Amino acid sequence: MMSAQIIDGKAVSAKIRGGLKAQAQELINNGIIPGLATIRVGEDPASKLYLKLKHKACSEVGVYSEDHVLAEDTGEKEVIAQIKKINQDANIHGILLQLPLPKPLDSRDILAEIDPRKDVDGITPTNLGRLVNGSKGFIPATPKGVLRLLDEYGIELEAKKATVIGRSVIVGKPLYLLLLSRNATVTMCHSRTRDVTEHTKDADILVSAVGSPGLVTADMVKEGGVVVDVGTTKTESGLAGDVDFEHVKEKAAYITPVPGGVGPMTISMLVENTVLAAQNSAGF
Ligand code: NAP
C-alpha cells in the first residue's frame, strides 16, 4: 500500500504570500498601506507566539501591523473602548482580537463591537451570519485555510462525506458551513458524540480540530480518505496534532502534517483577509 501524499501547508502558504505581496504593493502604489491591528489582553504565552508569527507574516508581505497590549485585569469596557478607537482609525483595515481572553471577559460581547468591515478574523456576529446565509463576508482564517489547502490539492468536495471533529466558533462551526456550501454532506462530532469512529470511518474527508494528541487513530480513518489535522498541542517533544500521523499516513490518500500543515495557512489567510479589507476600503 502506498503512503499518503503529504499536504504541504508551508509551500502553499509561501505561494499565497508571494501573491499577497504583489497585491499589497498594488495598494501601496495607490497610496493605501494595508494595516492590521492586533489586540492582546494578558500574557498568555501561546497568544504571544501566534501574534509574533502574524506580525512577521504581515511584514513579509508588506502589510503594516501594530500590536495593542492590555493588562490581564482589563475590564470589558476598556477593551471595547480600544476596539472603538481602532474602528475609527483610517490607517487600520483589519482588527484581530487574539483569543482566548482572560476570565471573566466574554469574547462574544467584545467581538460584536468590531466593525464588520475590519473583522479579518470573520467572527463578529455579522460575518458569521453572512457565512450562514451564504452572502459575502470575511471567513475565519483557519477554516478558510483548510478549504484552500484542499482546493490546492484538487480534492473534490462535491457530494463527498465530510466529518469535522470539534465545534468551536473559530474552527469547527465555520468549517462545517464552508464544507456544506461546497456541497459536501457534513457530520459534526464533539465531546458528547457517543461513538466518534462511527462518523469518521467512512468519511472521505476527515478534519480534526480538538487539541488532543493521538485522538485520531488509523482504525478511525477511511482507506484512501483525506485527513486534515487542525489540532496543535504543545508537548515535550514539540507541537503535536490530533492525528496519529505515522499510522494514519499509511492508510489515508492525503494528510496534513503538524507542524507545516494548517498552521501556516491560518496566518496566510489572516493576511489575505487584511489585504482584502484594504482593497474593499479603497473600492478595488
Ligand atoms: P476548542 O474551542 O477547545 O474546541 C475543541 C472542540 O473539541 C470542542 O468542540 C470539544 O467539544 C471537542 N472535543 C473535545 N474533546 C473531544 C473528544 N474526545 N472527541 C470529540 N470532540 C472533542 O478548540 P479550537 O479553538 O477549535 O481549537 C482546536 C484545536 O485546534 C486546538 O488544538 C488549537 O490549538 C488548534 N488550532 C489550530 C489552529 C491552526 O492554525 N493550526 C488554529 C486554531 C486552533 P465540546 O464542544 O463538546 O466541548
Tab-separated table of C-alpha atoms in Angstrom, residues 18-168:
chain	number	residue	atom	x	y	z
A	18	GLY	CA	4.001	35.836	-2.795
A	19	GLY	CA	0.677	36.728	-4.422
A	20	LEU	CA	-0.347	38.832	-1.432
A	21	LYS	CA	2.894	40.770	-1.600
A	22	ALA	CA	2.061	41.817	-5.142
A	23	GLN	CA	-1.475	42.809	-4.118
A	24	ALA	CA	-0.187	44.809	-1.143
A	25	GLN	CA	2.275	46.567	-3.436
A	26	GLU	CA	-0.515	47.492	-5.805
A	27	LEU	CA	-2.420	49.053	-2.907
A	28	ILE	CA	0.690	50.900	-1.786
A	29	ASN	CA	1.163	52.219	-5.344
A	30	ASN	CA	-2.348	53.643	-4.983
A	31	GLY	CA	-1.495	55.360	-1.701
A	32	ILE	CA	-3.016	52.751	0.631
A	33	ILE	CA	-0.841	50.833	3.051
A	34	PRO	CA	-2.860	47.827	4.226
A	35	GLY	CA	-2.888	47.828	8.029
A	36	LEU	CA	-3.677	45.270	10.723
A	37	ALA	CA	-4.128	45.998	14.433
A	38	THR	CA	-3.986	43.151	16.907
A	39	ILE	CA	-5.235	43.332	20.474
A	40	ARG	CA	-3.927	41.059	23.186
A	41	VAL	CA	-5.298	41.043	26.706
A	42	GLY	CA	-2.941	39.472	29.241
A	43	GLU	CA	0.248	37.450	28.888
A	44	ASP	CA	-0.829	34.048	27.537
A	45	PRO	CA	2.396	32.597	26.058
A	46	ALA	CA	0.651	30.802	23.158
A	47	SER	CA	-1.174	34.013	22.203
A	48	LYS	CA	2.132	35.886	22.252
A	49	LEU	CA	3.711	33.319	19.943
A	50	TYR	CA	0.781	33.340	17.467
A	51	LEU	CA	0.819	37.133	17.363
A	52	LYS	CA	4.540	37.170	16.728
A	53	LEU	CA	4.028	34.880	13.711
A	54	LYS	CA	1.108	37.010	12.467
A	55	HIS	CA	3.107	40.249	12.648
A	56	LYS	CA	6.082	38.584	10.981
A	57	ALA	CA	3.890	37.409	8.095
A	58	CYS	CA	2.450	40.913	7.721
A	59	SER	CA	5.866	42.485	7.453
A	60	GLU	CA	6.966	39.787	4.976
A	61	VAL	CA	4.063	40.698	2.707
A	62	GLY	CA	4.249	44.479	3.120
A	63	VAL	CA	1.251	44.876	5.412
A	64	TYR	CA	1.655	47.409	8.223
A	65	SER	CA	0.796	45.953	11.629
A	66	GLU	CA	0.608	47.177	15.205
A	67	ASP	CA	0.101	45.306	18.458
A	68	HIS	CA	-2.045	46.669	21.277
A	69	VAL	CA	-1.382	45.023	24.618
A	70	LEU	CA	-3.802	45.393	27.521
A	71	ALA	CA	-3.232	44.221	31.092
A	72	GLU	CA	-4.654	40.888	32.258
A	73	ASP	CA	-7.194	42.601	34.526
A	74	THR	CA	-8.550	44.976	31.854
A	75	GLY	CA	-12.321	45.309	32.071
A	76	GLU	CA	-14.790	44.749	29.244
A	77	LYS	CA	-15.487	48.472	28.858
A	78	GLU	CA	-11.814	49.282	28.358
A	79	VAL	CA	-11.307	46.522	25.774
A	80	ILE	CA	-14.361	47.784	23.893
A	81	ALA	CA	-13.082	51.379	24.115
A	82	GLN	CA	-9.828	50.220	22.492
A	83	ILE	CA	-11.748	48.448	19.715
A	84	LYS	CA	-13.891	51.520	19.060
A	85	LYS	CA	-10.789	53.671	18.771
A	86	ILE	CA	-9.276	51.333	16.182
A	87	ASN	CA	-12.630	51.090	14.353
A	88	GLN	CA	-12.213	54.826	13.675
A	89	ASP	CA	-8.550	54.648	12.594
A	90	ALA	CA	-8.437	55.111	8.816
A	91	ASN	CA	-4.933	53.585	8.625
A	92	ILE	CA	-6.147	50.268	10.007
A	93	HIS	CA	-8.155	47.927	7.762
A	94	GLY	CA	-8.164	44.809	9.908
A	95	ILE	CA	-8.646	44.199	13.629
A	96	LEU	CA	-7.753	40.931	15.330
A	97	LEU	CA	-8.662	40.312	18.944
A	98	GLN	CA	-6.419	37.431	19.997
A	99	LEU	CA	-8.355	34.697	21.789
A	100	PRO	CA	-8.770	33.298	24.352
A	101	LEU	CA	-9.415	36.287	26.593
A	102	PRO	CA	-8.623	36.026	30.302
A	103	LYS	CA	-11.578	35.303	32.588
A	104	PRO	CA	-14.107	36.787	33.277
A	105	LEU	CA	-14.137	38.566	29.892
A	106	ASP	CA	-16.792	37.241	27.480
A	107	SER	CA	-15.306	37.323	23.983
A	108	ARG	CA	-18.762	37.303	22.346
A	109	ASP	CA	-19.823	40.672	23.766
A	110	ILE	CA	-16.485	42.212	22.913
A	111	LEU	CA	-16.130	40.773	19.386
A	112	ALA	CA	-19.535	42.181	18.493
A	113	GLU	CA	-18.008	45.683	18.780
A	114	ILE	CA	-15.508	45.158	15.944
A	115	ASP	CA	-16.527	46.960	12.760
A	116	PRO	CA	-17.566	44.044	10.467
A	117	ARG	CA	-15.629	45.705	7.617
A	118	LYS	CA	-12.466	45.320	9.701
A	119	ASP	CA	-13.301	41.879	11.107
A	120	VAL	CA	-10.499	39.994	9.360
A	121	ASP	CA	-10.958	37.035	11.707
A	122	GLY	CA	-14.540	36.657	10.464
A	123	ILE	CA	-16.027	36.103	13.903
A	124	THR	CA	-18.300	39.054	14.505
A	125	PRO	CA	-21.988	38.104	14.550
A	126	THR	CA	-22.369	39.919	11.210
A	127	ASN	CA	-19.731	37.913	9.364
A	128	LEU	CA	-20.765	34.622	10.961
A	129	GLY	CA	-24.326	35.414	9.886
A	130	ARG	CA	-23.130	36.047	6.345
A	131	LEU	CA	-21.423	32.661	6.372
A	132	VAL	CA	-24.706	31.053	7.430
A	133	ASN	CA	-26.813	32.779	4.778
A	134	GLY	CA	-24.165	32.441	2.079
A	135	SER	CA	-23.529	36.138	1.437
A	136	LYS	CA	-20.098	37.680	1.032
A	137	GLY	CA	-18.101	38.405	4.167
A	138	PHE	CA	-14.853	37.629	5.950
A	139	ILE	CA	-14.285	33.928	6.510
A	140	PRO	CA	-12.402	32.828	9.639
A	141	ALA	CA	-8.744	32.195	8.828
A	142	THR	CA	-8.312	28.567	9.894
A	143	PRO	CA	-11.369	27.104	8.114
A	144	LYS	CA	-10.603	29.259	5.083
A	145	GLY	CA	-7.062	27.872	5.110
A	146	VAL	CA	-8.317	24.276	5.308
A	147	LEU	CA	-10.547	24.776	2.266
A	148	ARG	CA	-7.735	26.465	0.350
A	149	LEU	CA	-5.395	23.539	1.039
A	150	LEU	CA	-7.977	21.040	-0.195
A	151	ASP	CA	-8.524	23.146	-3.338
A	152	GLU	CA	-4.798	23.455	-3.994
A	153	TYR	CA	-4.502	19.674	-3.995
A	154	GLY	CA	-7.516	19.296	-6.266
A	155	ILE	CA	-9.530	17.443	-3.638
A	156	GLU	CA	-13.153	17.303	-4.723
A	157	LEU	CA	-15.770	18.172	-2.084
A	158	GLU	CA	-18.983	17.949	-4.088
A	159	ALA	CA	-21.231	15.185	-2.694
A	160	LYS	CA	-18.376	13.841	-0.532
A	161	LYS	CA	-18.873	12.691	3.013
A	162	ALA	CA	-17.027	15.033	5.384
A	163	THR	CA	-16.715	14.721	9.146
A	164	VAL	CA	-15.478	17.509	11.404
A	165	ILE	CA	-14.428	16.785	14.985
A	166	GLY	CA	-14.673	19.886	17.198
A	167	ARG	CA	-17.372	22.567	17.163
A	168	SER	CA	-15.655	25.821	18.176
